[in-house]
Amino acid sequence: KKALSSTTRVFNRRRNYSIPTSTAVFNNKAKFYQRKRAYLAEDSTEYTYLRAEVSRRLCDRLFDTLDRQFPKILEIGHNHNLTKDFFDEAKKEGFKDFGVEKFVQYDPILTSDDPTDFVLPKDDKYDLVISNLYLHWINDLPNALNQIHSILKPDGIFIASLFGEETVKELKNAFLLAEQEREGGISNHTSPLTR
């Protein structure tokens, strides 16, 4: 057998950005029941103002795509049809017709009885994948991004919003200081956020 050069070995190596971890940040089963309860609550629409505003700003960026059409759209983590309503209103009001033929709303946490993994449907390719304030709940974000990439058409667009590391920084600090003063120690009161 002929030994491969080090250059050949480097180029033949498959990239894998998803590094399996033994520690899950979120308990998916608990998150499933939490989100389902919140989503089905009678007054849940009263608390969607932040999602509605972020969804409006996120979708507003699509106006910059000039004459781009999005016949097939997948929304990950939908909430009260905020994004779908944007596309319907844009067409109805005559602002822009995105040429939507198929709009799929998919929430891996709410659509599964056993939400242990983030798994997207692989039955179709999409022109646009959109996610509004959802991906920060995912334990394995690199794997989720790989899956999103695999269901996009070659010229497809992925647009998302998620809470970052600096979100509610002052609130986190206030929790830590108050607990340190009262309890003599600290514990985490907020979810870890993406850097």
Short mmCIF file of C-alpha atoms in Angstrom, two decimals:
data_model
loop_
_atom_site.label_atom_id
_atom_site.label_comp_id
_atom_site.label_asym_id
_atom_site.label_seq_id
_atom_site.Cartn_x
_atom_site.Cartn_y
_atom_site.Cartn_z
CA LYS A 1 0.00 0.00 0.00
CA LYS A 2 1.11 3.47 -0.81
CA ALA A 3 1.20 5.97 2.03
CA LEU A 4 -0.94 9.06 1.44
CA SER A 5 0.75 12.41 1.71
CA SER A 6 -0.28 14.64 4.60
CA THR A 7 -1.87 17.07 2.11
CA THR A 8 -4.10 14.32 0.68
CA ARG A 9 -5.19 13.27 4.16
CA VAL A 10 -6.12 16.86 5.05
CA PHE A 11 -8.22 17.38 1.91
CA ASN A 12 -9.98 14.02 2.22
CA ARG A 13 -10.98 14.62 5.82
CA ARG A 14 -14.71 15.27 6.22
CA ARG A 15 -15.67 18.35 8.16
CA ASN A 16 -18.03 17.85 11.03
CA TYR A 17 -19.04 21.03 12.84
CA SER A 18 -21.45 19.28 15.16
CA ILE A 19 -19.51 18.02 18.14
CA PRO A 20 -21.60 15.65 20.25
CA THR A 21 -21.75 16.67 23.87
CA SER A 22 -22.58 14.51 26.84
CA THR A 23 -24.15 17.44 28.69
CA ALA A 24 -27.40 18.89 27.41
CA VAL A 25 -28.02 22.51 28.34
CA PHE A 26 -31.80 22.12 28.23
CA ASN A 27 -34.03 19.28 29.35
CA ASN A 28 -35.98 18.87 26.10
CA LYS A 29 -38.87 17.07 27.75
CA ALA A 30 -39.32 19.86 30.33
CA LYS A 31 -38.96 22.50 27.59
CA PHE A 32 -41.59 20.65 25.52
CA TYR A 33 -44.17 20.82 28.35
CA GLN A 34 -43.24 24.42 29.20
CA ARG A 35 -43.66 25.66 25.63
CA LYS A 36 -46.80 23.62 24.98
CA ARG A 37 -48.42 25.00 28.13
CA ALA A 38 -47.45 28.57 27.22
CA TYR A 39 -48.59 28.17 23.61
CA LEU A 40 -52.00 26.75 24.56
CA ALA A 41 -52.71 29.25 27.35
CA GLU A 42 -55.83 31.36 26.72
CA ASP A 43 -53.98 34.66 27.13
CA SER A 44 -50.81 33.61 25.27
CA THR A 45 -51.37 36.16 22.48
CA GLU A 46 -51.07 38.99 25.03
CA TYR A 47 -47.41 38.08 25.51
CA THR A 48 -46.32 37.85 21.89
CA TYR A 49 -45.53 41.55 21.43
CA LEU A 50 -41.75 40.93 21.51
CA ARG A 51 -41.99 38.03 19.06
CA ALA A 52 -44.29 40.12 16.84
CA GLU A 53 -41.87 43.04 16.72
CA VAL A 54 -38.81 40.87 16.08
CA SER A 55 -40.75 38.91 13.44
CA ARG A 56 -41.76 42.15 11.71
CA ARG A 57 -38.14 43.38 11.65
CA LEU A 58 -36.85 40.01 10.49
CA CYS A 59 -39.35 39.76 7.65
CA ASP A 60 -38.84 43.41 6.76
CA ARG A 61 -35.28 42.54 5.74
CA LEU A 62 -36.72 40.34 3.00
CA PHE A 63 -37.86 43.48 1.16
CA ASP A 64 -34.16 44.07 0.45
CA THR A 65 -34.05 40.91 -1.67
CA LEU A 66 -35.31 42.93 -4.67
CA ASP A 67 -37.36 40.73 -6.99
CA ARG A 68 -36.55 37.47 -5.24
CA GLN A 69 -39.37 34.90 -5.06
CA PHE A 70 -39.75 32.33 -2.27
CA PRO A 71 -42.14 29.62 -3.54
CA LYS A 72 -41.27 27.23 -0.68
CA ILE A 73 -40.79 28.56 2.84
CA LEU A 74 -40.09 26.67 6.05
CA GLU A 75 -40.59 28.47 9.35
CA ILE A 76 -38.87 26.81 12.31
CA GLY A 77 -40.49 27.41 15.68
CA HIS A 78 -43.62 29.25 14.56
CA ASN A 79 -45.71 31.13 17.08
CA HIS A 80 -49.25 32.37 16.40
CA ASN A 81 -48.70 32.71 12.61
CA LEU A 82 -46.75 35.97 12.98
CA THR A 83 -44.44 35.28 10.04
CA LYS A 84 -47.09 33.77 7.79
CA ASP A 85 -49.31 36.79 8.42
CA PHE A 86 -46.47 39.07 7.28
CA PHE A 87 -46.27 37.35 3.88
CA ASP A 88 -50.06 37.38 3.51
CA GLU A 89 -50.26 41.09 4.40
CA ALA A 90 -47.38 42.06 2.09
CA LYS A 91 -49.23 40.47 -0.82
CA LYS A 92 -52.68 41.77 0.20
CA GLU A 93 -51.48 45.36 0.69
CA GLY A 94 -49.61 45.31 -2.62
CA PHE A 95 -46.16 45.87 -1.08
CA LYS A 96 -44.58 42.75 -2.52
CA ASP A 97 -45.65 39.34 -3.73
CA PHE A 98 -43.02 36.83 -2.66
CA GLY A 99 -44.62 34.12 -4.82
CA VAL A 100 -45.31 31.85 -1.84
CA GLU A 101 -46.79 28.53 -2.95
CA LYS A 102 -45.95 26.40 0.07
CA PHE A 103 -45.51 27.72 3.62
CA VAL A 104 -44.57 25.04 6.16
CA GLN A 105 -44.59 25.83 9.86
CA TYR A 106 -42.57 23.38 11.91
CA ASP A 107 -41.77 23.38 15.59
CA PRO A 108 -39.57 20.41 16.60
CA ILE A 109 -40.46 20.91 20.26
CA LEU A 110 -44.25 21.20 19.85
CA THR A 111 -44.73 18.67 17.05
CA SER A 112 -43.06 15.72 18.73
CA ASP A 113 -44.24 13.66 21.70
CA ASP A 114 -40.63 12.86 22.53
CA PRO A 115 -38.57 15.93 21.60
CA THR A 116 -35.13 14.57 22.43
CA ASP A 117 -33.45 15.87 19.28
CA PHE A 118 -33.76 18.70 16.81
CA VAL A 119 -34.83 16.94 13.60
CA LEU A 120 -36.11 18.79 10.54
CA PRO A 121 -38.26 17.23 7.83
CA LYS A 122 -36.02 16.26 4.91
CA ASP A 123 -38.78 15.64 2.38
CA ASP A 124 -38.29 18.90 0.46
CA LYS A 125 -35.84 21.70 -0.37
CA TYR A 126 -36.76 25.28 0.53
CA ASP A 127 -36.09 28.70 -0.98
CA LEU A 128 -36.29 30.35 2.43
CA VAL A 129 -35.88 29.00 5.95
CA ILE A 130 -36.82 31.46 8.66
CA SER A 131 -36.68 31.18 12.44
CA ASN A 132 -37.84 33.80 14.91
CA LEU A 133 -36.56 33.65 18.50
CA TYR A 134 -36.38 29.87 18.60
CA LEU A 135 -32.87 28.55 18.00
CA HIS A 136 -31.56 29.65 21.41
CA TRP A 137 -33.50 26.68 22.89
CA ILE A 138 -31.56 24.11 20.87
CA ASN A 139 -28.98 21.96 22.68
CA ASP A 140 -26.87 21.25 19.59
CA LEU A 141 -26.92 24.45 17.54
CA PRO A 142 -24.19 23.40 15.05
CA ASN A 143 -26.19 20.26 14.20
CA ALA A 144 -29.35 22.34 13.75
CA LEU A 145 -27.51 24.71 11.39
CA ASN A 146 -26.17 21.75 9.39
CA GLN A 147 -29.70 20.40 9.01
CA ILE A 148 -31.01 23.80 7.93
CA HIS A 149 -28.22 24.03 5.35
CA SER A 150 -29.10 20.57 4.00
CA ILE A 151 -32.76 21.48 3.31
CA LEU A 152 -32.01 24.80 1.60
CA LYS A 153 -31.96 25.01 -2.18
CA PRO A 154 -28.49 25.94 -3.55
CA ASP A 155 -29.43 29.63 -3.72
CA GLY A 156 -31.75 29.49 -0.70
CA ILE A 157 -31.75 31.99 2.13
CA PHE A 158 -31.68 31.30 5.87
CA ILE A 159 -32.66 34.19 8.11
CA ALA A 160 -33.09 33.98 11.87
CA SER A 161 -33.22 35.92 15.09
CA LEU A 162 -32.12 34.60 18.45
CA PHE A 163 -31.13 35.94 21.82
CA GLY A 164 -27.41 36.54 22.11
CA GLU A 165 -24.93 36.51 24.94
CA GLU A 166 -25.51 40.14 25.96
CA THR A 167 -29.33 39.80 26.17
CA VAL A 168 -30.75 40.78 29.57
CA LYS A 169 -27.22 41.25 30.91
CA GLU A 170 -28.37 43.74 33.54
CA LEU A 171 -31.09 41.37 34.76
CA LYS A 172 -28.61 38.49 35.06
CA ASN A 173 -26.22 40.70 37.04
CA ALA A 174 -29.05 41.88 39.33
CA PHE A 175 -30.01 38.25 40.05
CA LEU A 176 -26.41 37.34 40.83
CA LEU A 177 -25.80 40.32 43.14
CA ALA A 178 -29.10 39.94 45.00
CA GLU A 179 -28.64 36.21 45.51
CA GLN A 180 -25.03 36.62 46.60
CA GLU A 181 -26.13 39.22 49.16
CA ARG A 182 -29.15 37.27 50.50
CA GLU A 183 -28.08 33.64 50.12
CA GLY A 184 -24.29 33.86 50.24
CA GLY A 185 -23.96 32.08 46.89
CA ILE A 186 -25.20 32.17 43.34
CA SER A 187 -27.09 29.94 40.90
CA ASN A 188 -28.20 30.36 37.31
CA HIS A 189 -31.64 31.95 36.77
CA THR A 190 -31.49 32.47 33.02
CA SER A 191 -30.71 30.19 30.08
CA PRO A 192 -27.22 30.26 28.63
CA LEU A 193 -27.27 32.27 25.40
CA THR A 194 -25.43 32.06 22.09
CA ARG A 195 -22.10 33.81 21.56
#
